Amino acid sequence: MTEQTSYFFWDLGQYLLNGIAQGSIYALVALGYTMVYGIIRLINFAHGEFYMVGAFVGLFLIQAHLPFLIALPLAMLGSGLLAVMVERLVYRPIRKAGKIQALITALGVSLLLQYLGQNLLGADPRPFPDALENKTYMFGELMISKIQIIIILTTVILMGALRYLVMHTKIGKAMRATSYNLEAAELMGIDTNKVISFTFFVGAALAGAAGVLVGMYYNTVEPMMGLIPGLKAFVAAVLGGIGVIPGAVLGGLVLGVAENLVIGFWVSTYRDAIAFAILIIILLIRPAGLLGRNTREKV
Amino acid sequence: MKTCASVLALLCLAIPLSFAAAPKGEIKVGAVFPMTGPSATFGQESVNGMKMALTSINKKGIKGQSIKVIFEDDKGEPVEAANAVRKLITIDKVLTILGSVASSNTLAGAPIAQEAKIPLITPASTNEKVTMTGDYISRTCFTDDFQGVVMAKFAFETLKKTRAAIIVDNSSDYSKGLTKVFREKFTSLGGTVVGSSDYAYQQKDTDFRSLLQKIKRENPDVVWLPGYYTEAGLILKQAREMGINIPFLGGDGWDSATLQKLAGPEGIKGNYISSHFSSEDKDPMVQSFVKEYTKLYKQAPGAMAALGYDAVLVLADALTRSKSLSSEDIKQAINSTTNFQGITGNITIDKNRNAQKSAVVLETTATGFVFKQKVSP
Amino acid sequence: MDLVSYFGPLLQNAGVFIILALGLNLINGIAGQFSLGHAGFWAVGAYVGASYGAFFAPAFLPDFVNLLISNVLGIIAASIAGVLVGVPCLRLRGDYLAIATLGFGEIIRIIINNLDVVGGPRGFTNIPHWSNLFWIYLWVVLCIIMLANLLRGTHGRAIISIREDEIAAAAMGINTTKYKTLAFVIGAGMAGLAGSLFAHAQQFIHPSSFSFMWSVIILLMIILGGMGSMTGAIVGAVFLTFLPEFLRLCGETVSEWRMVIYSLLLILLMLLRPQGIFGKHEFNLKRLWPSKGGAK
């Protein structure tokens, strides 16, 4: 193999690695989207803001010298609680109204949180302090940083925990039942309101974790940071099949890798466009997503 | 309909109240600077310098009148800069405008000022195109034609580097202009620019690892990074983390104390920039400015502060020489400024309405920018 | 005379937004197709108009002729974009349509951001100043007349029926695809017109002025006024154009919280009065004072 070709493969490997790290973050956020959509058919536009709040809570805790392993769960808690509050105050009353109303309301909440953040915290990006010394490990020409390892590990652990929660606990069963058919679940005695609030909590907690990880990975946080990643995570959820939990993970990884391949082999300025392009292609070719089930509309 | 009418009615009542007539003896000047946003330190420093100059000028006034400056924040965005210029002209009715810092932002507002025939002086925008907008637009700093050449020569002749990689900020006219000048000079001196195209990023980007990876591949011995400090700092940090230890060179866009914080201890070492001013300059005028500024603002002045200070002094000088307060005369006076001794050097506005001034090359260190050499045009 | 120079640019902006709101109202309110990418069409019209003005406009033509050409080019370009976006997207329903149009709006913005020739991320500066109050409002009036005629005719009724119940309309033999696309393309064309007028009024345009956030602001205008009501769209557009100025007069701090106020407004509207001020109806004197035996 010539040096050029070997470099090509090392580079490809690097982009794949970067893509998996980034994709893990998308996956964590996408999980929240997909869970909420699965249960109440709402695209929670404000989900990106739960991610942002998690990042900021993490920032403040780490600035206060709390170790990463304590800051992370606390940030997750913060996001989760915010989500429950939003759900109770805004989404629950709107649930009976039309889908479009709900969508617009979610948009409103998203904007509200972003701009509140801007006004209260300042629009400027803040540097994220180094919570863990960053080290890089080389495997040949492949470079993996400690942070990337932590991101992938954290994501795997959280996803495992989620799977256990959904598949092997009572509340998980309740979540699955409610997402399958809300009225039937209610008739079976499930307190759907509680289940829905819990779903919001878990989804937002995952997003909050992603926010902290992102703060560490990119070294900056700012109030508008949730907008684009939020949209991309939504694309990931749709790509994998909205409402399907493993789909969110798959979608997130695919999106992360695709984005990094675009950056690597084309121009980084089109990195956001690839997400939207994938969205449109998927909606046109296979709207149910890669792992989704197709539901026909009955008249 | 009713909502519309009532809002309009309220507005009509409120407007006259906000139009307080300027008290007699005041010359209204507008200022557009980035007080918030990514390059906020540039705006804040410029305004600090300007306020210092204003206090000293208004002690005596200009022909009995004091200068009143109306400050607008362009948030580092061209749309805001254009809106700010328009507002200052149509609502505040200023006689001249000072600003902004980033060339892209000045370029957004300059055509509006030119069309309205209001003179606009930029203290810090270095891209060629700014003054080409028209005869009402001038600048009191050097241009990128000069700055890019200074750094290309520094890289080749002083640092003895022959393979340069270029990282450009695609969202900045300044960066693109400087890139072009550097590439031309560097290659004409005998150096090579690596890579099939420039490595581009945009403002507000935070992850440059893939970009740096591609550069590492090409094995350059120096990197030209004519961007703003917010991204430059992150790039320096990530580069060192990736084992890229060659010197990075930049322009006056790096000149901010925030650079050290963003770049980290590893990132800040061993890089050089060109700028307008060094606080180590032994000239007594400069030293007295540095002392006064540090006393007032509790930190050492950077280039932007010095430029802001000089711009106000140049304007005041022009207003003194001007035959009247008509925009035509003010423009005339500004454009004929000759041999004005400012703290950033001798300022003469040439026929292209640019100032021919010398540049300084500074080294970036953890404690600040250290003077390396001075280069005259 | 101070008031003229103060209100002038504001009224021009209001006019531009009225046209945008009317266009979006046609798509979202009257045809019931939830589009979140309106700013994309606005951008296409603005950049095409600006390009004509900066690169191709012959100097010997009087300003208003040039403006006319620029506007027509903007309408055509945006309409073509409308077809390209509409054909794939209008097959989708509700949420999915919204997200797909959002995606397209963003793609358009990102492409423009990458086009160096129109300034890309640095913006497009030095656009000739051809717009003025008269021409903008002339176009506003033309748009209103055009829409009113459309809606009173067969085509208009077909479009409305799609909003009311798409499946029933299809069952009645209405070519829903054709009418959805028609409404979409007309709305897009109007956005393009607004774009060209906007570019020649502002003299500087930048991709950030056409972001998703702006699609949301236009949406807020028609929601406030009432989705489906032309009067509502006009009122909403004027209100939301004047509101930031009004807030600015209330002081610096209130002005900074403008976007927070908007988002609260959006949420409260959805919770308390989702139909906005006029709902689906037009301004009608009979509604204000219901009289005995009056038709409602």
mmCIF file of N, CA, C and O in Angstrom, chain B residues 266-294:
data_model
loop_
_atom_site.group_PDB
_atom_site.id
_atom_site.type_symbol
_atom_site.label_atom_id
_atom_site.label_comp_id
_atom_site.label_asym_id
_atom_site.label_seq_id
_atom_site.Cartn_x
_atom_site.Cartn_y
_atom_site.Cartn_z
ATOM 1 N N GLU B 266 -0.445 25.740 27.019
ATOM 2 C CA GLU B 266 0.324 25.171 25.915
ATOM 3 C C GLU B 266 0.083 25.930 24.629
ATOM 4 O O GLU B 266 0.990 26.158 23.842
ATOM 5 N N GLY B 267 -1.187 26.289 24.426
ATOM 6 C CA GLY B 267 -1.538 26.905 23.161
ATOM 7 C C GLY B 267 -0.937 28.273 22.940
ATOM 8 O O GLY B 267 -0.665 28.682 21.822
ATOM 9 N N ILE B 268 -0.698 28.997 24.045
ATOM 10 C CA ILE B 268 -0.291 30.390 23.880
ATOM 11 C C ILE B 268 1.199 30.519 23.556
ATOM 12 O O ILE B 268 1.645 31.546 23.056
ATOM 13 N N LYS B 269 1.951 29.481 23.780
ATOM 14 C CA LYS B 269 3.402 29.634 23.621
ATOM 15 C C LYS B 269 3.831 29.603 22.174
ATOM 16 O O LYS B 269 3.350 28.787 21.384
ATOM 17 N N GLY B 270 4.782 30.453 21.840
ATOM 18 C CA GLY B 270 5.481 30.326 20.567
ATOM 19 C C GLY B 270 4.747 30.805 19.328
ATOM 20 O O GLY B 270 5.014 30.341 18.221
ATOM 21 N N ASN B 271 3.804 31.729 19.462
ATOM 22 C CA ASN B 271 3.115 32.252 18.281
ATOM 23 C C ASN B 271 3.363 33.747 18.150
ATOM 24 O O ASN B 271 3.766 34.402 19.106
ATOM 25 N N TYR B 272 3.114 34.286 16.954
ATOM 26 C CA TYR B 272 3.377 35.709 16.734
ATOM 27 C C TYR B 272 2.220 36.367 16.010
ATOM 28 O O TYR B 272 1.565 35.744 15.190
ATOM 29 N N ILE B 273 2.035 37.656 16.305
ATOM 30 C CA ILE B 273 0.999 38.389 15.569
ATOM 31 C C ILE B 273 1.514 39.752 15.149
ATOM 32 O O ILE B 273 2.500 40.251 15.685
ATOM 33 N N SER B 274 0.809 40.332 14.184
ATOM 34 C CA SER B 274 1.098 41.721 13.843
ATOM 35 C C SER B 274 0.003 42.560 14.481
ATOM 36 O O SER B 274 -1.139 42.119 14.569
ATOM 37 N N SER B 275 0.363 43.740 14.937
ATOM 38 C CA SER B 275 -0.664 44.603 15.518
ATOM 39 C C SER B 275 -0.254 46.057 15.410
ATOM 40 O O SER B 275 0.771 46.385 14.810
ATOM 41 N N HIS B 276 -1.099 46.923 15.985
ATOM 42 C CA HIS B 276 -0.898 48.351 15.786
ATOM 43 C C HIS B 276 -0.062 48.994 16.871
ATOM 44 O O HIS B 276 0.396 50.118 16.723
ATOM 45 N N PHE B 277 0.122 48.307 17.982
ATOM 46 C CA PHE B 277 0.551 49.046 19.162
ATOM 47 C C PHE B 277 1.106 48.068 20.177
ATOM 48 O O PHE B 277 0.589 46.972 20.348
ATOM 49 N N SER B 278 2.179 48.447 20.843
ATOM 50 C CA SER B 278 2.662 47.623 21.947
ATOM 51 C C SER B 278 2.775 48.511 23.169
ATOM 52 O O SER B 278 3.329 49.615 23.109
ATOM 53 N N SER B 279 2.267 48.014 24.304
ATOM 54 C CA SER B 279 2.323 48.849 25.503
ATOM 55 C C SER B 279 3.744 48.956 26.034
ATOM 56 O O SER B 279 4.012 49.677 26.979
ATOM 57 N N GLU B 280 4.677 48.216 25.392
ATOM 58 C CA GLU B 280 6.073 48.311 25.841
ATOM 59 C C GLU B 280 6.820 49.418 25.116
ATOM 60 O O GLU B 280 7.994 49.646 25.386
ATOM 61 N N ASP B 281 6.147 50.064 24.161
ATOM 62 C CA ASP B 281 6.791 51.117 23.377
ATOM 63 C C ASP B 281 7.317 52.213 24.303
ATOM 64 O O ASP B 281 6.582 52.768 25.124
ATOM 65 N N LYS B 282 8.629 52.537 24.173
ATOM 66 C CA LYS B 282 9.251 53.468 25.116
ATOM 67 C C LYS B 282 8.880 54.931 24.894
ATOM 68 O O LYS B 282 9.206 55.785 25.708
ATOM 69 N N ASP B 283 8.224 55.227 23.796
ATOM 70 C CA ASP B 283 7.833 56.601 23.484
ATOM 71 C C ASP B 283 7.048 57.206 24.656
ATOM 72 O O ASP B 283 6.102 56.605 25.146
ATOM 73 N N PRO B 284 7.465 58.407 25.121
ATOM 74 C CA PRO B 284 6.812 58.996 26.311
ATOM 75 C C PRO B 284 5.307 59.183 26.153
ATOM 76 O O PRO B 284 4.554 59.000 27.114
ATOM 77 N N MET B 285 4.837 59.531 24.927
ATOM 78 C CA MET B 285 3.402 59.707 24.715
ATOM 79 C C MET B 285 2.669 58.394 24.973
ATOM 80 O O MET B 285 1.627 58.355 25.623
ATOM 81 N N VAL B 286 3.262 57.329 24.443
ATOM 82 C CA VAL B 286 2.635 56.011 24.615
ATOM 83 C C VAL B 286 2.625 55.627 26.086
ATOM 84 O O VAL B 286 1.614 55.179 26.634
ATOM 85 N N GLN B 287 3.760 55.820 26.739
ATOM 86 C CA GLN B 287 3.861 55.430 28.146
ATOM 87 C C GLN B 287 2.867 56.186 29.016
ATOM 88 O O GLN B 287 2.288 55.631 29.942
ATOM 89 N N SER B 288 2.678 57.488 28.718
ATOM 90 C CA SER B 288 1.728 58.226 29.556
ATOM 91 C C SER B 288 0.313 57.730 29.300
ATOM 92 O O SER B 288 -0.515 57.638 30.210
ATOM 93 N N PHE B 289 0.020 57.333 28.033
ATOM 94 C CA PHE B 289 -1.306 56.759 27.721
ATOM 95 C C PHE B 289 -1.500 55.454 28.481
ATOM 96 O O PHE B 289 -2.546 55.232 29.105
ATOM 97 N N VAL B 290 -0.456 54.615 28.445
ATOM 98 C CA VAL B 290 -0.562 53.306 29.102
ATOM 99 C C VAL B 290 -0.815 53.486 30.589
ATOM 100 O O VAL B 290 -1.665 52.828 31.197
ATOM 101 N N LYS B 291 -0.060 54.440 31.190
ATOM 102 C CA LYS B 291 -0.208 54.653 32.638
ATOM 103 C C LYS B 291 -1.621 55.116 32.969
ATOM 104 O O LYS B 291 -2.274 54.587 33.876
ATOM 105 N N GLU B 292 -2.109 56.094 32.192
ATOM 106 C CA GLU B 292 -3.424 56.640 32.497
ATOM 107 C C GLU B 292 -4.511 55.593 32.299
ATOM 108 O O GLU B 292 -5.439 55.466 33.102
ATOM 109 N N TYR B 293 -4.387 54.827 31.201
ATOM 110 C CA TYR B 293 -5.392 53.793 30.906
ATOM 111 C C TYR B 293 -5.415 52.734 31.996
ATOM 112 O O TYR B 293 -6.476 52.336 32.477
ATOM 113 N N THR B 294 -4.210 52.299 32.385
ATOM 114 C CA THR B 294 -4.153 51.238 33.397
ATOM 115 C C THR B 294 -4.738 51.718 34.712
ATOM 116 O O THR B 294 -5.405 50.977 35.422
#
